[in-house]
């Protein structure tokens, strides 16, 4: 498999005037292979969002390099499409308008924009809602629009920053199932950030555990639960064995984090 | 807690279920408003018709109504309203045409802010009336001078509202747009402008009322026609009913202007329809 996205000894230090420097990420190296679904998991403040923002080109590493297909990322990178936790939908555009936005940026003509948008709106199960505005939709529906918007733009890599964290537990399960279905159909390379071990085990091919600040790779686990998966996999013994294993890595970091807070 | 709850319900705060449907409450509230106005008019009529208050201090509602009727019949009222409206519209439009683009620029590009800031700080505290001497010296007492007063009284507010709403555009939306491949121009046109538009329109609504007070002031000082001049000449003749007619007309005209702005807002911001409902 070919490496699509990689971090080479990346460090990120935040400097705020009048405050001590914060080292969010330290000497982190990670390769993301084509077509794989990687979940990055860690306690709050472990620098996982910082890492994702560097993958998207929203911020630059203080040292080290981020490479997309062997080329360093300079500035915001449309080939790494981001799904934000807060949806980031344009409130003044309808569902259709939002989903067509990336296609418009690519210079696609109106007819093919409409056709592609319709296809992805259907994939995320929002057929019939094309002309609604985001504020008229529930949180789960809004996040589906974001998903359709990014899938329609067809980036090389999907970056997802705790996309389901703001949803209630039941909607969240439905969304995980939808994402599983979509990923298994298109095998889009995905980096997914979460602090939910269950979510990581349901979705990922590989799970990367980050240590608490400064963020470093603490452990990488191949998640060999069989595909195609269904969320009922949570009830299996294999699932719980893996969950225990990940927790053994994460627990120490969470305790450290809580102590720092105290 | 119980005592508190009982106290608040005595003030009229009741759970919706107890107070009946909201449409019933709306009818009741309209009835109350109507009664309140009728009571006011009743007291006014009583004290003036019974000569408890002399007509030179406060004319009776009936004489105000008569004055209004004759003014409507002669067509003079429409001429005045139209004259003032034209001035407000011209000055307000010019102010918006300058201040909205400038405000967006200041909101996104710091050097523009540095250049314009000192002038804003100095001009903002000046009431538009202080521009009357200079504007008469430069422009005479014609239309241009009235428009200038409206302009000077309006543009700073429109600018401040625009700058503020431009800055408040959620940066994550700009990030999202860039992440989808948008360049600077697209970000401006498709994200910053529509993002700031609700705030800009809110600012225009507030400023429109300010523009009206500017034109009335300018017309009171030096004008042949318009609602401000109508009131001022009526005062010179000692025609108090006419003064009151002028005042009521200003209120009604500004209310109509507000209503037009509201329709315009709904037309321009279809995505806010849900929030308003």
XYZ file of C-alpha atoms in Angstrom:
539
model
C 0.000 0.000 0.000
C 1.158 3.495 -0.790
C 1.560 6.130 1.868
C -0.785 9.054 1.217
C -0.261 11.285 4.199
C 2.623 11.334 6.611
C 3.938 13.254 9.571
C 7.744 13.265 9.863
C 9.037 14.056 13.377
C 6.449 16.788 13.740
C 6.457 19.103 16.745
C 4.092 21.966 17.461
C 4.720 24.619 20.088
C 2.153 27.304 20.839
C 3.514 30.622 22.002
C 1.102 32.992 23.668
C 2.413 36.263 25.008
C 2.529 36.365 28.790
C 1.922 32.622 29.123
C 4.294 29.681 29.218
C 4.897 27.912 25.913
C 2.737 24.898 25.277
C 4.159 21.928 23.460
C 1.099 20.372 21.893
C 2.820 17.761 19.747
C 6.343 16.389 20.151
C 8.401 14.535 17.588
C 5.463 12.669 16.158
C 5.802 10.424 13.114
C 2.896 8.657 11.486
C 2.100 7.261 8.037
C -1.412 7.008 6.673
C -1.770 4.413 3.931
C -4.073 4.662 0.954
C -7.638 3.532 1.598
C -7.223 2.919 5.311
C -9.349 4.275 8.117
C -7.178 5.508 10.977
C -8.611 6.602 14.292
C -6.489 8.812 16.492
C -7.495 8.515 20.090
C -6.297 10.223 23.238
C -7.320 12.122 26.320
C -8.378 15.776 26.046
C -5.461 18.065 25.364
C -3.285 15.381 23.788
C -2.768 17.424 20.647
C -4.933 15.293 18.370
C -6.826 18.257 16.950
C -3.525 20.103 16.533
C -2.233 17.207 14.473
C -5.361 17.154 12.309
C -5.161 20.923 11.756
C -1.605 20.462 10.525
C -2.756 17.702 8.157
C -5.347 20.144 6.750
C -2.752 22.899 6.480
C -4.619 25.183 8.909
C -1.426 25.461 10.950
C 2.214 24.717 10.307
C 4.405 22.404 12.380
C 7.050 24.181 14.471
C 9.488 21.550 13.250
C 9.264 18.458 11.086
C 7.216 18.013 7.933
C 3.743 16.999 6.842
C 3.744 15.291 3.438
C 0.827 14.609 1.133
C 1.838 12.081 -1.515
C 5.459 12.970 -0.855
C 4.963 16.746 -1.200
C 5.114 19.043 1.835
C 1.813 20.768 2.648
C 1.996 24.540 2.227
C -1.089 26.403 3.368
C -4.663 25.169 3.495
C -4.884 21.960 1.477
C -8.168 21.207 -0.336
C -6.952 17.686 -1.060
C -7.318 17.012 2.681
C -11.014 17.629 3.249
C -12.037 18.427 6.808
C -15.234 17.507 8.596
C -15.577 19.833 11.573
C -17.139 18.945 14.888
C -19.239 22.113 14.671
C -20.393 21.240 11.120
C -19.237 24.604 9.665
C -22.088 24.670 7.160
C -22.815 27.931 5.370
C -26.117 29.024 6.944
C -27.050 31.149 3.920
C -26.806 28.228 1.531
C -29.335 25.435 1.213
C -28.311 21.800 1.624
C -27.795 21.684 -2.128
C -25.810 24.914 -2.132
C -23.537 23.639 0.625
C -22.904 20.313 -1.072
C -22.234 22.014 -4.412
C -19.724 24.484 -2.943
C -16.583 22.358 -3.325
C -17.627 21.346 -6.832
C -18.087 24.986 -7.767
C -14.554 25.690 -6.520
C -13.333 22.946 -8.820
C -14.941 24.748 -11.756
C -17.593 22.125 -12.469
C -20.541 23.371 -14.545
C -23.972 23.809 -13.010
C -25.512 20.682 -14.493
C -22.829 18.264 -13.316
C -22.652 20.047 -9.946
C -26.312 19.421 -9.433
C -26.065 15.834 -10.507
C -23.090 15.020 -8.263
C -24.611 16.893 -5.315
C -27.848 14.979 -5.677
C -25.994 11.692 -5.637
C -24.173 12.476 -2.384
C -27.239 13.971 -0.743
C -28.916 10.658 -1.450
C -25.949 8.666 -0.121
C -26.159 10.436 3.245
C -29.925 9.917 3.288
C -31.093 13.496 2.892
C -33.082 13.185 -0.304
C -36.022 15.561 -0.118
C -34.135 18.071 2.044
C -32.132 19.670 -0.797
C -33.766 23.078 -0.479
C -33.718 23.343 3.302
C -31.367 25.664 5.126
C -28.999 24.158 7.747
C -30.787 25.854 10.678
C -33.908 23.960 9.674
C -32.174 20.605 10.224
C -31.263 18.600 13.335
C -27.635 18.203 14.445
C -27.345 14.715 12.963
C -28.758 15.906 9.647
C -26.405 18.875 9.582
C -23.415 16.614 10.108
C -24.635 14.455 7.228
C -24.726 17.543 5.012
C -21.101 18.243 5.985
C -20.241 14.687 5.081
C -21.994 14.970 1.714
C -20.274 18.312 1.075
C -16.830 16.877 1.655
C -17.508 13.611 -0.191
C -18.794 15.540 -3.208
C -15.594 17.627 -3.220
C -13.772 14.283 -3.463
C -10.529 15.046 -1.565
C -7.619 12.585 -1.403
C -7.978 12.265 2.352
C -10.915 12.763 4.702
C -10.034 14.417 7.993
C -12.674 14.145 10.679
C -12.307 16.068 13.925
C -14.585 14.376 16.476
C -17.436 14.778 13.990
C -20.055 13.009 16.081
C -19.074 14.361 19.495
C -21.874 16.927 19.556
C -24.559 14.351 18.742
C -26.632 12.378 21.206
C -25.653 8.743 21.781
C -28.338 7.240 19.567
C -27.840 9.574 16.617
C -24.148 8.935 17.000
C -24.571 5.188 16.479
C -26.636 5.765 13.376
C -23.980 8.123 12.009
C -21.215 5.603 12.737
C -23.151 3.020 10.799
C -23.639 5.416 7.877
C -19.944 6.240 7.857
C -19.028 2.533 7.922
C -21.297 1.911 4.953
C -19.878 4.864 2.997
C -16.281 3.986 3.784
C -16.699 0.363 2.880
C -18.183 1.458 -0.453
C -15.591 4.081 -1.453
C -12.496 3.150 0.617
C -11.585 6.787 1.024
C -8.442 7.322 3.126
C -9.723 8.697 6.437
C -8.137 10.127 9.566
C -10.731 10.244 12.306
C -10.205 11.815 15.692
C -12.161 10.668 18.700
C -11.887 10.186 22.417
C -14.349 7.341 22.298
C -12.761 3.863 22.253
C -15.955 2.183 21.050
C -16.180 4.550 18.125
C -12.553 3.892 17.183
C -13.043 0.121 17.314
C -16.200 0.240 15.211
C -14.696 2.396 12.500
C -10.931 1.985 12.268
C -8.500 -0.269 10.472
C -5.777 1.119 12.679
C -5.983 2.894 16.022
C -3.299 5.338 17.095
C -3.157 6.155 20.799
C -1.595 9.523 21.611
C -0.042 10.383 24.940
C -1.099 13.397 26.970
C 0.610 16.716 26.259
C 3.011 16.807 24.572
C 1.271 14.529 22.064
C 3.367 11.562 20.979
C 2.434 8.223 19.492
C 2.060 5.932 22.470
C 0.755 2.830 20.740
C -0.577 1.725 17.381
C -2.989 -1.158 17.141
C -4.245 -2.932 14.055
C -7.950 -3.414 14.409
C -8.626 -6.728 12.689
C -12.308 -6.945 13.509
C -13.849 -8.365 10.328
C -15.379 -6.159 7.650
C -18.013 -5.418 6.561
C -18.754 -4.346 10.088
C -21.968 -3.501 11.762
C -22.314 -1.595 15.006
C -23.604 -4.782 16.677
C -19.934 -5.828 16.711
C -19.827 -3.958 20.028
C -21.527 -6.970 21.599
C -18.808 -9.463 20.598
C -16.026 -10.825 22.811
C -13.302 -9.803 20.358
C -14.552 -6.244 20.601
C -14.304 -6.189 24.378
C -10.847 -7.778 24.419
C -9.578 -5.009 22.134
C -11.376 -2.398 24.142
C -9.539 -3.569 27.266
C -6.244 -3.507 25.453
C -6.731 0.081 24.262
C -7.972 1.179 27.644
C -4.775 -0.167 29.229
C -2.836 2.263 27.006
C -5.217 5.177 27.430
C -5.897 4.861 31.143
C -2.467 6.000 32.227
C -2.733 9.070 29.961
C -6.172 9.978 31.212
C -4.962 9.722 34.825
C -2.003 11.915 33.984
C -4.314 14.433 32.368
C -6.643 14.499 35.351
C -3.702 14.999 37.699
C -2.465 17.897 35.606
C -5.902 19.412 35.915
C -5.747 19.078 39.706
C -39.983 28.693 46.355
C -43.778 28.454 46.553
C -44.060 32.012 47.743
C -41.894 33.117 44.848
C -43.992 31.199 42.331
C -47.203 32.631 43.702
C -45.727 36.134 43.577
C -44.683 35.820 39.967
C -48.048 34.512 38.831
C -49.650 37.506 40.483
C -47.550 39.621 38.105
C -49.045 37.848 35.134
C -46.239 35.342 34.468
C -48.032 32.104 33.885
C -47.174 28.796 32.319
C -48.385 28.681 28.736
C -50.757 25.808 29.433
C -52.532 27.852 32.081
C -52.697 31.059 30.069
C -54.312 29.396 27.086
C -52.997 29.243 23.521
C -50.524 31.851 22.327
C -52.921 33.117 19.653
C -55.515 33.792 22.337
C -52.892 35.706 24.275
C -51.982 37.696 21.180
C -55.619 38.723 20.694
C -55.838 39.717 24.332
C -52.630 41.687 24.084
C -53.903 43.547 21.012
C -57.137 44.317 22.797
C -55.184 45.696 25.746
C -53.087 47.895 23.445
C -56.218 49.191 21.761
C -57.874 49.938 25.099
C -54.751 51.722 26.286
C -54.762 53.997 23.216
C -58.499 54.661 23.500
C -58.130 55.532 27.176
C -55.307 57.943 26.353
C -57.368 59.620 23.622
C -60.349 59.738 25.957
C -58.420 61.522 28.707
C -56.864 63.884 26.160
C -60.301 64.733 24.708
C -61.769 65.184 28.164
C -59.129 67.577 29.512
C -59.052 69.668 26.330
C -62.788 69.815 25.554
C -63.589 70.638 29.188
C -60.933 73.402 29.002
C -59.039 71.956 31.941
C -55.992 72.471 29.696
C -56.025 75.532 27.429
C -55.992 74.846 23.647
C -52.839 77.012 23.224
C -50.946 74.543 25.377
C -52.516 71.384 24.030
C -55.056 71.302 21.202
C -57.833 68.733 21.337
C -57.623 65.517 19.295
C -60.599 66.733 17.250
C -58.844 69.920 16.134
C -55.720 67.897 15.279
C -57.864 65.570 13.180
C -59.489 68.545 11.409
C -56.094 70.062 10.681
C -54.860 66.744 9.312
C -57.933 66.371 7.102
C -57.527 69.808 5.555
C -53.794 69.144 5.029
C -54.533 65.852 3.316
C -57.180 67.539 1.161
C -54.904 70.345 0.028
C -52.205 67.767 -0.757
C -49.683 69.656 1.345
C -49.126 66.713 3.661
C -48.001 64.412 0.861
C -45.666 67.048 -0.491
C -44.034 67.364 2.933
C -43.724 63.629 3.474
C -42.322 63.151 -0.003
C -39.799 65.984 0.385
C -38.459 64.585 3.664
C -38.472 61.002 2.390
C -36.435 61.931 -0.678
C -33.789 63.602 1.473
C -33.607 60.695 3.886
C -33.420 58.181 1.081
C -30.667 60.072 -0.786
C -28.520 60.717 2.290
C -29.057 57.245 3.698
C -28.325 55.580 0.373
C -25.102 57.570 -0.099
C -24.035 56.761 3.461
C -24.681 53.046 2.945
C -22.924 53.067 -0.435
C -19.798 54.435 1.234
C -19.934 52.806 4.653
C -20.849 49.200 3.808
C -17.930 48.507 1.427
C -15.564 50.517 3.614
C -16.747 48.654 6.711
C -16.187 45.254 5.113
C -12.709 46.369 4.024
C -11.885 47.564 7.545
C -13.206 44.311 8.950
C -10.909 42.147 6.866
C -7.839 44.328 6.270
C -6.155 45.927 9.280
C -4.346 48.806 7.454
C -7.742 50.195 6.376
C -8.786 50.188 10.006
C -5.625 52.047 11.029
C -6.229 54.708 8.375
C -9.919 55.307 9.087
C -10.015 54.785 12.867
C -8.880 58.268 13.952
C -11.599 59.903 11.843
C -14.258 57.588 13.182
C -13.217 58.384 16.751
C -13.451 62.128 16.100
C -16.610 62.133 13.981
C -18.684 59.668 15.949
C -19.369 61.887 18.985
C -20.487 64.818 16.781
C -24.280 65.149 16.559
C -25.241 65.740 12.934
C -26.757 69.092 13.920
C -23.247 70.481 14.521
C -22.624 70.140 10.786
C -25.395 72.617 9.969
C -23.239 75.799 9.943
C -20.502 74.303 7.761
C -22.912 72.536 5.461
C -24.859 75.775 4.866
C -21.594 77.605 4.148
C -20.482 74.966 1.669
C -23.756 73.867 0.118
C -26.250 76.685 0.713
C -29.693 75.795 1.996
C -30.850 73.622 -0.893
C -31.416 69.889 -1.139
C -27.714 69.055 -1.104
C -27.310 70.527 2.358
C -30.151 68.440 3.846
C -28.810 65.323 2.192
C -25.363 66.117 3.578
C -26.756 66.378 7.116
C -28.466 63.001 6.755
C -25.271 61.566 5.328
C -23.068 62.914 8.127
C -25.470 61.638 10.753
C -25.736 58.138 9.272
C -22.522 56.908 7.746
C -20.526 56.385 10.940
C -23.210 54.131 12.436
C -23.550 52.080 9.275
C -19.770 51.758 9.205
C -19.500 50.619 12.818
C -22.252 48.037 12.397
C -20.657 46.742 9.211
C -17.170 46.462 10.734
C -18.538 44.646 13.758
C -20.617 42.181 11.747
C -17.750 41.527 9.348
C -15.453 40.686 12.246
C -18.051 38.399 13.751
C -18.205 36.101 10.744
C -17.319 32.695 12.176
C -13.659 32.015 11.243
C -14.424 28.313 10.997
C -16.660 29.052 7.988
C -13.760 30.814 6.289
C -11.573 27.809 7.073
C -14.189 25.437 5.718
C -14.473 27.456 2.495
C -10.709 27.496 1.995
C -10.553 23.793 2.781
C -13.041 23.275 -0.056
C -10.734 25.192 -2.371
C -12.004 28.790 -2.166
C -9.621 31.665 -2.933
C -9.573 35.144 -1.340
C -12.192 36.611 -3.656
C -14.625 33.725 -3.208
C -14.162 33.861 0.549
C -15.079 37.557 0.463
C -18.047 37.160 -1.851
C -19.444 33.822 -0.700
C -18.553 33.759 2.988
C -17.687 37.134 4.543
C -20.402 39.159 2.807
C -23.347 36.798 3.376
C -22.033 36.076 6.877
C -22.005 39.766 7.738
C -25.257 40.606 5.946
C -27.689 39.996 8.837
C -25.650 42.324 11.051
C -25.297 44.917 8.315
C -29.041 44.966 7.701
C -29.721 45.223 11.443
C -27.404 48.237 11.456
C -29.188 49.805 8.494
C -32.518 49.428 10.292
C -31.246 51.238 13.381
C -29.542 53.913 11.307
C -32.621 54.602 9.212
C -34.423 55.969 12.282
C -31.359 58.108 13.038
C -31.404 59.419 9.448
C -34.989 60.522 9.970
C -34.147 62.502 13.063
C -31.294 64.148 11.099
C -33.557 65.311 8.284
C -36.164 66.719 10.657
C -33.465 68.703 12.471
C -32.040 70.026 9.214
C -35.502 71.023 7.990
C -36.307 72.842 11.203
C -33.233 75.018 10.859
C -33.487 75.952 7.203
C -35.984 74.536 4.734
C -39.003 75.545 2.655
C -40.741 72.193 2.863
C -40.620 68.792 4.522
C -42.082 67.583 7.807
C -39.505 69.418 9.929
C -40.275 72.723 8.187
C -44.002 72.036 8.545
C -43.681 71.746 12.321
C -41.375 74.744 12.621
C -43.551 77.128 10.579
C -46.653 75.880 12.395
C -44.975 76.838 15.655
C -44.249 80.344 14.297
C -47.937 80.777 13.434
C -48.962 79.428 16.802
C -50.821 76.591 15.044
C -50.452 73.850 17.658
C -52.791 71.342 15.955
C -50.522 71.491 12.903
C -47.424 70.886 15.078
C -49.062 67.737 16.417
C -50.113 66.616 12.931
C -46.473 66.970 11.851
C -45.248 64.941 14.812
C -47.731 62.137 14.239
C -46.798 62.099 10.547
C -43.109 61.683 11.373
C -43.927 58.723 13.617
C -46.097 57.098 10.981
C -43.604 57.679 8.171
C -40.732 56.155 10.171
C -42.954 53.196 11.052
C -43.689 52.656 7.373
C -39.978 52.926 6.559
C -39.240 50.339 9.285
C -41.835 48.031 7.839
C -40.308 48.346 4.366
C -36.878 47.501 5.825
C -38.349 44.447 7.525
C -39.814 43.183 4.245
C -36.494 43.842 2.554
C -34.690 41.917 5.286
C -36.927 38.885 4.807
C -36.333 39.027 1.096
C -32.548 39.291 1.427
C -32.075 36.809 4.263
C -34.224 33.793 3.430
C -32.023 31.561 5.595
C -32.965 33.515 8.711
C -36.655 32.715 8.262
C -36.383 29.827 10.689
C -34.709 31.869 13.398
C -37.355 34.564 13.218
C -40.273 32.168 13.402
